Short mmCIF file of C-alpha atoms and ligand atoms in Angstrom, two decimals:
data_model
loop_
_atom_site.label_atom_id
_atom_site.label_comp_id
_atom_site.label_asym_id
_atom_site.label_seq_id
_atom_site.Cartn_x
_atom_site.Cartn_y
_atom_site.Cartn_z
CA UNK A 1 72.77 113.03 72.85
CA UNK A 2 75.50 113.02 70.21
CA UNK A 3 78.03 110.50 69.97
CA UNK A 4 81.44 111.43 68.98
CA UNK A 5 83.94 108.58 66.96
CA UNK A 6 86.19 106.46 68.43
CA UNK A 7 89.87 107.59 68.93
CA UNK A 8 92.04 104.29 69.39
CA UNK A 9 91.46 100.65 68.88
CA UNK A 10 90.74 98.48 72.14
CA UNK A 11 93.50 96.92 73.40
CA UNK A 12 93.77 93.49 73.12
CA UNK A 13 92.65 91.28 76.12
CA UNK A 14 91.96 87.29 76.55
CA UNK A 15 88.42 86.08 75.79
CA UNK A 16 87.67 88.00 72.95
CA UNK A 17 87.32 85.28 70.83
CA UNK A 18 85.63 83.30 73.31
CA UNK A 19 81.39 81.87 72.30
CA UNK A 20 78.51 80.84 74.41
CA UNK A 21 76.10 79.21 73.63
CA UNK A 22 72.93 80.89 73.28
CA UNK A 23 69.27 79.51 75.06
CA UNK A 24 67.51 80.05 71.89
CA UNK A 25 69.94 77.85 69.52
CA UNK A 26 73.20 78.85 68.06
CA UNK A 27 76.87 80.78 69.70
CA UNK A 28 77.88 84.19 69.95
CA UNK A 29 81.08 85.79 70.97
CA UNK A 30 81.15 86.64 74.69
CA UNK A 31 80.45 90.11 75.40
CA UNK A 32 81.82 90.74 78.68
CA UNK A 33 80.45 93.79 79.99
CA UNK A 34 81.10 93.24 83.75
CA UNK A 35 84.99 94.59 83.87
CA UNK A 36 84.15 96.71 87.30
CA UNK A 37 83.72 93.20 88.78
CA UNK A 38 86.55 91.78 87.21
CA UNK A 39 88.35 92.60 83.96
CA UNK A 40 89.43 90.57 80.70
CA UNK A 41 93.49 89.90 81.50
CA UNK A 42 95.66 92.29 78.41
CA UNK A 43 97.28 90.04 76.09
CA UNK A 44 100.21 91.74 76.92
CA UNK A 45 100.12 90.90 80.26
CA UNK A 46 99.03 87.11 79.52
CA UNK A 47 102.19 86.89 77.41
CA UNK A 48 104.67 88.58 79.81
CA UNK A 49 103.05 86.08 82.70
CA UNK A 50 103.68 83.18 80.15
CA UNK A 51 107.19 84.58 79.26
CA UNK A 52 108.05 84.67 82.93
CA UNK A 53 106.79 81.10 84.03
CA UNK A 54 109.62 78.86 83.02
CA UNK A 55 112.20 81.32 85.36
CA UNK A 56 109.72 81.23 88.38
CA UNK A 57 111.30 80.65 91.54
CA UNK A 58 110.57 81.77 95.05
CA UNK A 59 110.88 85.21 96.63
CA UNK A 60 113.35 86.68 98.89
CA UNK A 61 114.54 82.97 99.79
CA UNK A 62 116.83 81.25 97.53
CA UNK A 63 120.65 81.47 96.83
CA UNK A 64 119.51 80.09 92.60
CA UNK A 65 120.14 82.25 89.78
CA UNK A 66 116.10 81.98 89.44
CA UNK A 67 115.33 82.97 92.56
CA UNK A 68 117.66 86.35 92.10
CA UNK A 69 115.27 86.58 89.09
CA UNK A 70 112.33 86.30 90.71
CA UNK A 71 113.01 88.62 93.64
CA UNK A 72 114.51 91.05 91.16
CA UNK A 73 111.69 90.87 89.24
CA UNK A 74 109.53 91.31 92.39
CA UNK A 75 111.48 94.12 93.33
CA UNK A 76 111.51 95.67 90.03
CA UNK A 77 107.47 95.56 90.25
CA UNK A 78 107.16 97.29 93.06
CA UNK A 79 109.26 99.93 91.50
CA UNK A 80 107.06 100.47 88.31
CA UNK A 81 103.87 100.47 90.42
CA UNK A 82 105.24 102.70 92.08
CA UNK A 83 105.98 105.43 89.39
CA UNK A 84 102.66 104.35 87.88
CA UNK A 85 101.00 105.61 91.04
CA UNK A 86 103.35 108.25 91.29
CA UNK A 87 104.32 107.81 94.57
CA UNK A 88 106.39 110.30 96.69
CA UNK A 89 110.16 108.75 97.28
CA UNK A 90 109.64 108.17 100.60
CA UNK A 91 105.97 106.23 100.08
CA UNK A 92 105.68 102.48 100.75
CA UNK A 93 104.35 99.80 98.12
CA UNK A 94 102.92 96.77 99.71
CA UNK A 95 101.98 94.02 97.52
CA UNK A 96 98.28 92.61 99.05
CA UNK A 97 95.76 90.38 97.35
CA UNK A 98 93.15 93.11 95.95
CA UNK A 99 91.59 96.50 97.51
CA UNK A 100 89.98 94.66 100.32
CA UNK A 101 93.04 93.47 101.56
CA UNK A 102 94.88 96.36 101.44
CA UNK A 103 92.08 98.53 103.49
CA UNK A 104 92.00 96.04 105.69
CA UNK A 105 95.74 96.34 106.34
CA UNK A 106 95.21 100.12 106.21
CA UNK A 107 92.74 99.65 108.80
CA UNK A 108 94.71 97.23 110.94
CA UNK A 109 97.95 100.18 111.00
CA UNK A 110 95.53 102.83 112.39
CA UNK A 111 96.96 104.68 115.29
CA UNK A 112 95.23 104.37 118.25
CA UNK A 113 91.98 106.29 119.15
CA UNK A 114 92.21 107.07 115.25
CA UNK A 115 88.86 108.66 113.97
CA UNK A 116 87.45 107.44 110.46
CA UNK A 117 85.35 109.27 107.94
CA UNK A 118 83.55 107.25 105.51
CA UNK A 119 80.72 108.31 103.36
CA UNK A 120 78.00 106.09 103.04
CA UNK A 121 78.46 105.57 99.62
CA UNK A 122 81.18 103.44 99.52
CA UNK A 123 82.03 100.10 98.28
CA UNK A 124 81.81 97.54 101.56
CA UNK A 125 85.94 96.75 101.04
CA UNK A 126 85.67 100.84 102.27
CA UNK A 127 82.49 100.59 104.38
CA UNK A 128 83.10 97.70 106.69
CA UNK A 129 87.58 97.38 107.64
CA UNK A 130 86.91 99.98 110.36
CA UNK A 131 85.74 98.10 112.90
CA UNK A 132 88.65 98.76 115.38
CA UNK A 133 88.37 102.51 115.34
CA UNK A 134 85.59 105.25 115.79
CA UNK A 135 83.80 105.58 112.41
CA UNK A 136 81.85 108.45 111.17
CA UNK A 137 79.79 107.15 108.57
CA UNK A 138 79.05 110.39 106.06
CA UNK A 139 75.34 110.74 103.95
CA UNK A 140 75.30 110.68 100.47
CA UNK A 141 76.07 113.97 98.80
CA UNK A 142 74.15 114.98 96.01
CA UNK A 143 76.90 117.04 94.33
CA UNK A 144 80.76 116.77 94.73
CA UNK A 145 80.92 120.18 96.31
CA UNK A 146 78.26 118.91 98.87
CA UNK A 147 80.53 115.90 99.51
CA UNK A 148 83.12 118.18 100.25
CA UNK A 149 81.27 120.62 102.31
CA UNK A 150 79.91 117.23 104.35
CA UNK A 151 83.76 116.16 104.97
CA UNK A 152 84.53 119.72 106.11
CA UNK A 153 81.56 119.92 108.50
CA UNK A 154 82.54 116.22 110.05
CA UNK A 155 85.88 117.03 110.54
CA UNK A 156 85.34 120.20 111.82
CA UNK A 157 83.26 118.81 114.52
CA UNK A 158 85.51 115.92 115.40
CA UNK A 159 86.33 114.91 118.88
CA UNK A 160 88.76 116.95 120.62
CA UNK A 161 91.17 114.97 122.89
CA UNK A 162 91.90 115.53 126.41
CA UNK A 163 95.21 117.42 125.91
CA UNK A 164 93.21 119.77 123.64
CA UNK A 165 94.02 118.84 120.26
CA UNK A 166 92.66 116.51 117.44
CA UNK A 167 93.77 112.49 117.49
CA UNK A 168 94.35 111.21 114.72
CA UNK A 169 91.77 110.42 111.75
CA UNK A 170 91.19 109.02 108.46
CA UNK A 171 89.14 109.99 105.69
CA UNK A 172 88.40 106.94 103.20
CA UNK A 173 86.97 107.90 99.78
CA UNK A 174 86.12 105.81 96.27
CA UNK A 175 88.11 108.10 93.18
CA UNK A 176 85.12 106.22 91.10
CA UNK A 177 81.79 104.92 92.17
CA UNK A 178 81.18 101.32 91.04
CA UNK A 179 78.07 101.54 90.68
CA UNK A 180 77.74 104.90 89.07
CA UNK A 181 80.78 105.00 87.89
CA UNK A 182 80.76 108.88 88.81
CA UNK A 183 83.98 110.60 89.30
CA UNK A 184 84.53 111.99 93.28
CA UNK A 185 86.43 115.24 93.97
CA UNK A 186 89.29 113.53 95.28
CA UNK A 187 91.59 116.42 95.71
CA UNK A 188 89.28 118.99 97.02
CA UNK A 189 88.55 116.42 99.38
CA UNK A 190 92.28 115.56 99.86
CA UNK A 191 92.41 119.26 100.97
CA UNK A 192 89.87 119.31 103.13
CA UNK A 193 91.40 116.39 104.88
CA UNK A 194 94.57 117.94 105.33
CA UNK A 195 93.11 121.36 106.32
CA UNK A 196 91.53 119.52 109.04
CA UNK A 197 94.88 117.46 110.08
CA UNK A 198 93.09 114.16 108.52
CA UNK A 199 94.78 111.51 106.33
CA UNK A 200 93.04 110.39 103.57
CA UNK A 201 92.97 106.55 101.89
CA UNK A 202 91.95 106.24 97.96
CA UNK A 203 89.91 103.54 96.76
CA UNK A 204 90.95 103.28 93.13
CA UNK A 205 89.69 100.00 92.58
CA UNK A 206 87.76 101.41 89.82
CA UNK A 207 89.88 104.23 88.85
CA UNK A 208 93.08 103.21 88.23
CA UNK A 209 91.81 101.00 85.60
CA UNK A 210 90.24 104.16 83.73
CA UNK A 211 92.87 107.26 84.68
CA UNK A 212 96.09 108.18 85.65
CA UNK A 213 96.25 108.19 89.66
CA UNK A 214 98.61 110.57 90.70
CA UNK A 215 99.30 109.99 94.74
CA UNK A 216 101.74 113.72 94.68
CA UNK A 217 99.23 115.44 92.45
CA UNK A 218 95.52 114.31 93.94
CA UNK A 219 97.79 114.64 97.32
CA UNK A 220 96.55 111.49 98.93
CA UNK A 221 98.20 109.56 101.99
CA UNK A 222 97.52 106.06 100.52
CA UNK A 223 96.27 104.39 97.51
CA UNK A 224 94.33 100.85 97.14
CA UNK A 225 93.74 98.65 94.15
CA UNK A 226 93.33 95.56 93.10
CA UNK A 227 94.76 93.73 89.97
CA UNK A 228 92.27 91.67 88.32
CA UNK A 229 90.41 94.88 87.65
CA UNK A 230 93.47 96.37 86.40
CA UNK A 231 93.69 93.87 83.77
CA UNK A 232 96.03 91.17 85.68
CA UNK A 233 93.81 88.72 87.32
CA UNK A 234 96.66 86.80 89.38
CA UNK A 235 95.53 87.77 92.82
CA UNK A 236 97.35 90.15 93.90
CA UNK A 237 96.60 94.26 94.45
CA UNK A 238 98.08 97.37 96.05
CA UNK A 239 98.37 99.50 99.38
CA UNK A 240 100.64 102.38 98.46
CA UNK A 241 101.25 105.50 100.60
CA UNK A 242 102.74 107.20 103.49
CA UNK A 243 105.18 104.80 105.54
CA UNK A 244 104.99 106.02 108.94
CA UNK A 245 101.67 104.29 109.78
CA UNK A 246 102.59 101.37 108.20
CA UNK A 247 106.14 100.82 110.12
CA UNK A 248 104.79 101.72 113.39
CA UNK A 249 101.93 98.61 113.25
CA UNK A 250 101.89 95.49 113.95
CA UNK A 251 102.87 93.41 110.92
CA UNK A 252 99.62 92.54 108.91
CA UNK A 253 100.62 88.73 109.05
CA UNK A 254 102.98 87.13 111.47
CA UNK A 255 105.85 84.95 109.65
CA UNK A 256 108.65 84.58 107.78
CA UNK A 257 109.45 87.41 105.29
CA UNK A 258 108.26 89.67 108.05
CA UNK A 259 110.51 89.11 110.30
CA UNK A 260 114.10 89.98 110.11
CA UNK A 261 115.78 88.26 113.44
CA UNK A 262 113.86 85.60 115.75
CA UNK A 263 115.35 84.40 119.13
CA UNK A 264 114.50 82.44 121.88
CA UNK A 265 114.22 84.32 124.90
CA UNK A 266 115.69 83.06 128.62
CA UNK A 267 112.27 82.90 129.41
CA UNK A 268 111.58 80.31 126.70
CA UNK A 269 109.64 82.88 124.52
CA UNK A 270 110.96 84.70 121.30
CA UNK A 271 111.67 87.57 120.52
CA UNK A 272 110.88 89.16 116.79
CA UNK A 273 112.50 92.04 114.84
CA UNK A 274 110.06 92.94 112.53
CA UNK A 275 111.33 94.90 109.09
CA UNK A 276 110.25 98.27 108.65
CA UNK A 277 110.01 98.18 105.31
CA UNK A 278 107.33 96.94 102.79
CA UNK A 279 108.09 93.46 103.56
CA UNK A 280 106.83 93.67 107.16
CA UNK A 281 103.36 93.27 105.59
CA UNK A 282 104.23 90.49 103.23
CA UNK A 283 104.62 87.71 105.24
CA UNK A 284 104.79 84.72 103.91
CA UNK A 285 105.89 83.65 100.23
CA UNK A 286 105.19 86.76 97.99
CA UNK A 287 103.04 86.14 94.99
CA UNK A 288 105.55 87.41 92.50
CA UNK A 289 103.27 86.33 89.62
CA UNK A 290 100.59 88.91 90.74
CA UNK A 291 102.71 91.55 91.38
CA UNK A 292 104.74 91.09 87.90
CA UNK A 293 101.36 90.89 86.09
CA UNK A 294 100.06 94.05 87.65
CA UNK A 295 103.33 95.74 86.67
CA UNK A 296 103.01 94.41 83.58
CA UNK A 297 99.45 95.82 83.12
CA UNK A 298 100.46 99.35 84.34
CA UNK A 299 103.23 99.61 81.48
CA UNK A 300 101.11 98.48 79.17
CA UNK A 301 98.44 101.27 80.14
CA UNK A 302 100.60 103.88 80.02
CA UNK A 303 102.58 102.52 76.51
CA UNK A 304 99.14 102.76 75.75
CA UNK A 305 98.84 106.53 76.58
CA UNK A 306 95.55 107.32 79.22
CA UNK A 307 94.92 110.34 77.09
CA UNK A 308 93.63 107.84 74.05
CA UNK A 309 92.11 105.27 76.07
CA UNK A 310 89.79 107.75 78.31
CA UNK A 311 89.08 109.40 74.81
CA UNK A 312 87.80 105.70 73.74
CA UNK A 313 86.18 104.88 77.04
CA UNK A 314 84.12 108.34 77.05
CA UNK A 315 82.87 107.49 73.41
CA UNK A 316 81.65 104.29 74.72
CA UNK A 317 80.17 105.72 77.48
CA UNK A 318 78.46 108.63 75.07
CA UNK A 319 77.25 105.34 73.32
CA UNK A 320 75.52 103.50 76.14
CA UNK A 321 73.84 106.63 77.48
CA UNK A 322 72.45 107.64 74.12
CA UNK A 323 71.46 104.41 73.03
CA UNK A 324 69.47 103.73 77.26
CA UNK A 325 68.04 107.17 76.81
CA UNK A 326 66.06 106.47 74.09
CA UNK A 327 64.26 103.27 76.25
CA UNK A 328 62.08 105.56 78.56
CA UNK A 329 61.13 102.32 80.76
CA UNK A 330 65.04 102.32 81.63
CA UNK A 331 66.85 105.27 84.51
CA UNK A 332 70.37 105.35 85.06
CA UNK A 333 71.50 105.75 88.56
CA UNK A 334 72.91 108.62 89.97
CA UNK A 335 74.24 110.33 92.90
CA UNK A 336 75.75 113.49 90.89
CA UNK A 337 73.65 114.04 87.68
CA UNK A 338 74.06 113.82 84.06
CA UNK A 339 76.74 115.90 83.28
CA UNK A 340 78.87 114.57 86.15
CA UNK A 341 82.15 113.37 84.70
CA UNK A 342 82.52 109.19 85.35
CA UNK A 343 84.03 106.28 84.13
CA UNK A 344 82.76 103.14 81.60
CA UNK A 345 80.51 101.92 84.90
CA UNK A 346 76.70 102.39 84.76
CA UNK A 347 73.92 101.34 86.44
CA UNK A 348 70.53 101.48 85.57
CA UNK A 349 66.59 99.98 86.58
CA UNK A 350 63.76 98.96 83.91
CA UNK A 351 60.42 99.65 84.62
CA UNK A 352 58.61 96.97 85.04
CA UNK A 353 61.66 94.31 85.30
CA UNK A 354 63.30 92.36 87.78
CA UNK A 355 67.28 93.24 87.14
CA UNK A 356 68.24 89.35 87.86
CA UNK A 357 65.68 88.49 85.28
CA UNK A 358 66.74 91.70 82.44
CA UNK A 359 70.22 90.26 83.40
CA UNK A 360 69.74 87.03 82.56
CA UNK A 361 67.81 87.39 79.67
CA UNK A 362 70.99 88.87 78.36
CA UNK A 363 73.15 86.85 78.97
CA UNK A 364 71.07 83.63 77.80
CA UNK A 365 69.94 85.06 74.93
CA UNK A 366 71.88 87.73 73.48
CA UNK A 367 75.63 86.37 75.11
CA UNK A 368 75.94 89.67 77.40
CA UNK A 369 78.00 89.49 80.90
CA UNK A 370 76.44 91.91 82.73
CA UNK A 371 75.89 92.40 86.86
CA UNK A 372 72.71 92.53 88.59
CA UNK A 373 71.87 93.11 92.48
CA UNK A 374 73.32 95.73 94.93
CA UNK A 375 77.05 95.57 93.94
CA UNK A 376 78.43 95.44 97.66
CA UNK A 377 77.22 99.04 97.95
CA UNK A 378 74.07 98.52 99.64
CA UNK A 379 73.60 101.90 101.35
CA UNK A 380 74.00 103.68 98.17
CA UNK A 381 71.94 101.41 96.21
CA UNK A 382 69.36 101.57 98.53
CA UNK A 383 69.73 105.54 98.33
CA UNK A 384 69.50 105.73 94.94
CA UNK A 385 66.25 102.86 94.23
CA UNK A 386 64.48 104.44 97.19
CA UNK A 387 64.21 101.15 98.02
CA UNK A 388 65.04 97.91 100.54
CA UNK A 389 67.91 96.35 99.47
CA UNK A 390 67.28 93.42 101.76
CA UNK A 391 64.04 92.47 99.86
CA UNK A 392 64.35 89.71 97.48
CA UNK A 393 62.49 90.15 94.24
CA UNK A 394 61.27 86.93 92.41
CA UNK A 395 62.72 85.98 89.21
CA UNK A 396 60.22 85.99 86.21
CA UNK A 397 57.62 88.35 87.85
CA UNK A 398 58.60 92.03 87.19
CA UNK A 399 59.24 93.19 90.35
CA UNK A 400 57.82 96.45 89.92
CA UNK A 401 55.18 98.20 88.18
CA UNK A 402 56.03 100.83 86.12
CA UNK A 403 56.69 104.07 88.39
CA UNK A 404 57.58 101.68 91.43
CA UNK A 405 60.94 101.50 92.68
CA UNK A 406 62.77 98.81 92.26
CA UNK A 407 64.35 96.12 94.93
CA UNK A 408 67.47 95.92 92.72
CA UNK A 409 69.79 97.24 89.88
CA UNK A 410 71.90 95.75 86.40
CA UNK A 411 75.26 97.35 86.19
CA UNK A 412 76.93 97.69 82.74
CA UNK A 413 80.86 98.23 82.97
CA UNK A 414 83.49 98.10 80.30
CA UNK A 415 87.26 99.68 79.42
CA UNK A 416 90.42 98.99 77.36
CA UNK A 417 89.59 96.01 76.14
CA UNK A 418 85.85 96.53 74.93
CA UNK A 419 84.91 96.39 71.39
CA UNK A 420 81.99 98.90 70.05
CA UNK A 421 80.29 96.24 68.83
CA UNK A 422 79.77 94.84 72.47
CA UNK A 423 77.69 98.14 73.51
CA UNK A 424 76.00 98.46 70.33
CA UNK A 425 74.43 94.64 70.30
CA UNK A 426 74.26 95.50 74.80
CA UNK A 427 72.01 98.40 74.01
CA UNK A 428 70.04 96.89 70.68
CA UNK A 429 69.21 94.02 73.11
CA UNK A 430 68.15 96.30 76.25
CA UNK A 431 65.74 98.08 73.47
CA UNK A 432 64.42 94.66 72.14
CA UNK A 433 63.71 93.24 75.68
CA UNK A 434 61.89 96.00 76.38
CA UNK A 435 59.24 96.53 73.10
CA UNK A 436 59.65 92.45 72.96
CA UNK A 437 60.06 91.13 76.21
CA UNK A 438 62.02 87.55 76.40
CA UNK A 439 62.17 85.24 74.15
CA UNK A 440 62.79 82.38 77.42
CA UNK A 441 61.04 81.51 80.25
CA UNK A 442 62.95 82.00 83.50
CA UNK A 443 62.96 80.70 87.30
CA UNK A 444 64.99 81.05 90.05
CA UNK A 445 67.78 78.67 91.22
CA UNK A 446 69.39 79.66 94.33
CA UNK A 447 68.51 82.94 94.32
CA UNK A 448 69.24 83.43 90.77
CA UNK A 449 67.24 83.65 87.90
CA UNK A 450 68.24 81.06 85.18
CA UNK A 451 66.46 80.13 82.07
CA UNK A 452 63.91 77.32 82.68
CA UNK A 453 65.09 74.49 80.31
CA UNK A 454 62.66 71.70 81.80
CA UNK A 455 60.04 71.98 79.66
C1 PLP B 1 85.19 100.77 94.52
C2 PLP B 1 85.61 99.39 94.93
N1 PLP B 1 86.39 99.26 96.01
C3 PLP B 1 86.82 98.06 96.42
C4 PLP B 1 86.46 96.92 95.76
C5 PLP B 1 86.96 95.60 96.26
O1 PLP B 1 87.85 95.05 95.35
P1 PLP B 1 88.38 93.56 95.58
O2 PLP B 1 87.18 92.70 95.49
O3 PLP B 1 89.32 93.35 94.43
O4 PLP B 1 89.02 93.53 96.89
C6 PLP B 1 85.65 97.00 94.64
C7 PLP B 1 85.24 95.76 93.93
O5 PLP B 1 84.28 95.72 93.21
C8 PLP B 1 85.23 98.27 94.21
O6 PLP B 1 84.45 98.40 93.14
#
């Protein structure tokens, strides 16, 4: 596998200066490989945040000049997340706490008798919102045309309603696997939806960190993602998307901000007028911070220019796979093959090891922040070990022999912000453990494996 050269520098993001200590003596700079779980905060967005602070002031509420600020500001965020998705003019932006949230509010505005379509694949903050409608849960594909000839079959054989025609239904789908980090035919299956008079929901938690997301072009009803993956860890994320749904529900949260006129009935009740717009799902004070930050992060992608940092990202990715194909004790995971097009997000097994203990070898002694377990996908990490996810493997004994399948898997993710020299010392450390073994002895804490330091 040849590895081509870097395009553009990485951009600059908080903690890269950052040591730990190491078990074997001595500090390293932190090499955090784990941005699918969470990801470093831009400077740039750390320094329009700190910019901001001193003119914070609430939302929506106050007659002060810096509350006119602050809602303007909140206002104005909404707009630029908007063009960053590319949202139609009609769409509606509604600020949430991260991806879960906003499915779940996606999943609280269903229609009734709504029918959802879910492959198994998913990420649980996909998997699981559901629970108020009837769910067709979709098996693995093996190729992205099989994933779209397995939507087409499921819709096609949906439940047809009494007055003879289809209800309504939802398909939900992941634009980027996060723990594969493979790339899923979004529009093709966006068409097939539509064909089949479905709606379809995109999880971009882990693409809209990597590439544009187009909502006109991909044609998708609704986007979700979440902001501390996005660079802008201040708690907030995104439900964008068609507004009809999302007007005729019941607001997400009861309260002010929600509500645009409450009066007491004769009866001694109340009445509510609930706003239509994006605000209807917003109760409560807005977290202007979050929103501003994500904003902030989305201009500073695009100043950026996607073009350069997928060029970088791909040469990273070139770099990892070379450097874990020459360690024939370690497989990558996947659903769609080698060639398949994916993001900085990769997932792999050792032979031999137990992934808490590879994982925390690396981290103790070579200052690596990777993941290690199921990754919240458990049906598709069970699909692609083979194996039980619900077993627990013990730290310090490999948990399975070379040629066995293993109980569990170590995820290495990266993007914008990752130097080259944090995947070149990640994959001269994943050979080393591997002809050398650890330098520590490990046990498991709580479930986790930690380096012993008793003795
Ligand atoms: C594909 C995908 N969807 C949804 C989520 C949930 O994101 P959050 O935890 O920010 O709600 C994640 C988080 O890892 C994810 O990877």
């Amino acid at each position: 596998m040849s590895v081509s050269t870097a395009v553009c520098a990485p951009l600059p993001v908080l903690g890269r200066d950052v040591t730990v200590p190491l078990v074997t003596g001595g500090e390293v700079t932190y090499a955090a490989l784990d941005y699918a779980a969470s990801a470093p905060a831009l400077q740039r967005v750390w320094d329009d945040v700190a910019a901001y602070a001193p003119y914070y002031g609430s939302v929506h509420r106050g007659a002060g000049y810096l509350s006119q600020l602050s809602t303007d500001l909140f206002e104005n965020a909404r707009r630029t997340v908007a063009e960053f998705l590319d949202c139609r003019a009609d769409d509606q932006l509604v600020f949430t706490r991260s991806t879960t949230d906003s499915l779940n509010l996606l999943a609280a505005a269903l229609p009734a008798d709504c029918q959802v379509f879910v492959f198994e694949t998913e990420h649980h903050a996909s998997l699981l919102p559901w629970k108020n409608a009837r769910v067709t849960y979709l098996d693995a594909p093996r190729t992205p045309q099989q994933a779209v000839r397995t939507l087409e079959r499921a819709l096609a054989d949906r439940t047809v309603s009494i007055e003879g025609g289809y209800g309504p239904a939802l398909v939900c789908v992941t634009g980027a696997s996060n723990v594969t980090g493979e790339l899923w035919p979004v529009r093709e299956l966006a068409a097939a939806a539509h064909a089949h008079g479905a709606r379809i929901v995109l999880d971009a938690a882990q693409l809209a960190p990597h590439h544009p997301v187009s909502v006109q072009d991909l044609d998708v009803d609704w986007v979700a993602f979440s902001g501390h993956k996005l660079y802008a860890p201040f708690g907030s994320g995104v439900l964008a998307g068609r507004a009809d749904w999302l007007r005729e529900a019941e607001p997400y949260l009861a309260g002010g901000g929600a509500s645009r006129k409450v009066t007491r009935r004769e009866d001694g009740g109340v009445d509510v007028e609930w706003h239509e717009s994006a605000a209807r799902h917003e109760a409560g004070s807005p977290n202007v911070i979050g929103a501003y930050s994500i904003a902030s992060a989305c201009k500073a992608l695009t100043e950026a220019g996607f073009d350069d940092l997928v060029a970088r990202e791909q040469y990273l990715i070139e770099k990892v796979r070379a450097g874990l194909a020459e360690v024939p004790e370690v497989r990558v995971l996947s659903l769609f093959g080698d060639d398949a097009p994916r993001v900085g997000v990769i997932s792999f097994v050792v032979d031999g090891w137990n992934s808490s203990h590879f994982a925390a070898a690396l981290s103790a002694e070579y200052g690596i922040g990777v993941r290690d377990g199921l990754f919240c996908a458990h049906p598709l990490v069970r699909t692609l070990l083979g194996s039980d996810p619900q077993a627990q493997g013990e730290c310090g004994a490999p948990e399975a022999a070379p040629g066995e399948k293993s109980l569990n898997a170590i995820r290495v993710s990266f993007g914008a912000g990752t130097p080259d020299e944090h995947v070149e010392r990640f994959v001269e450390a994943v050979k080393e453990l591997v002809t050398d073994g650890a330098k520590w002895n490990y046990r498991t804490e709580d479930g986790r494996c930690v380096p012993d330091t008793s003795a």
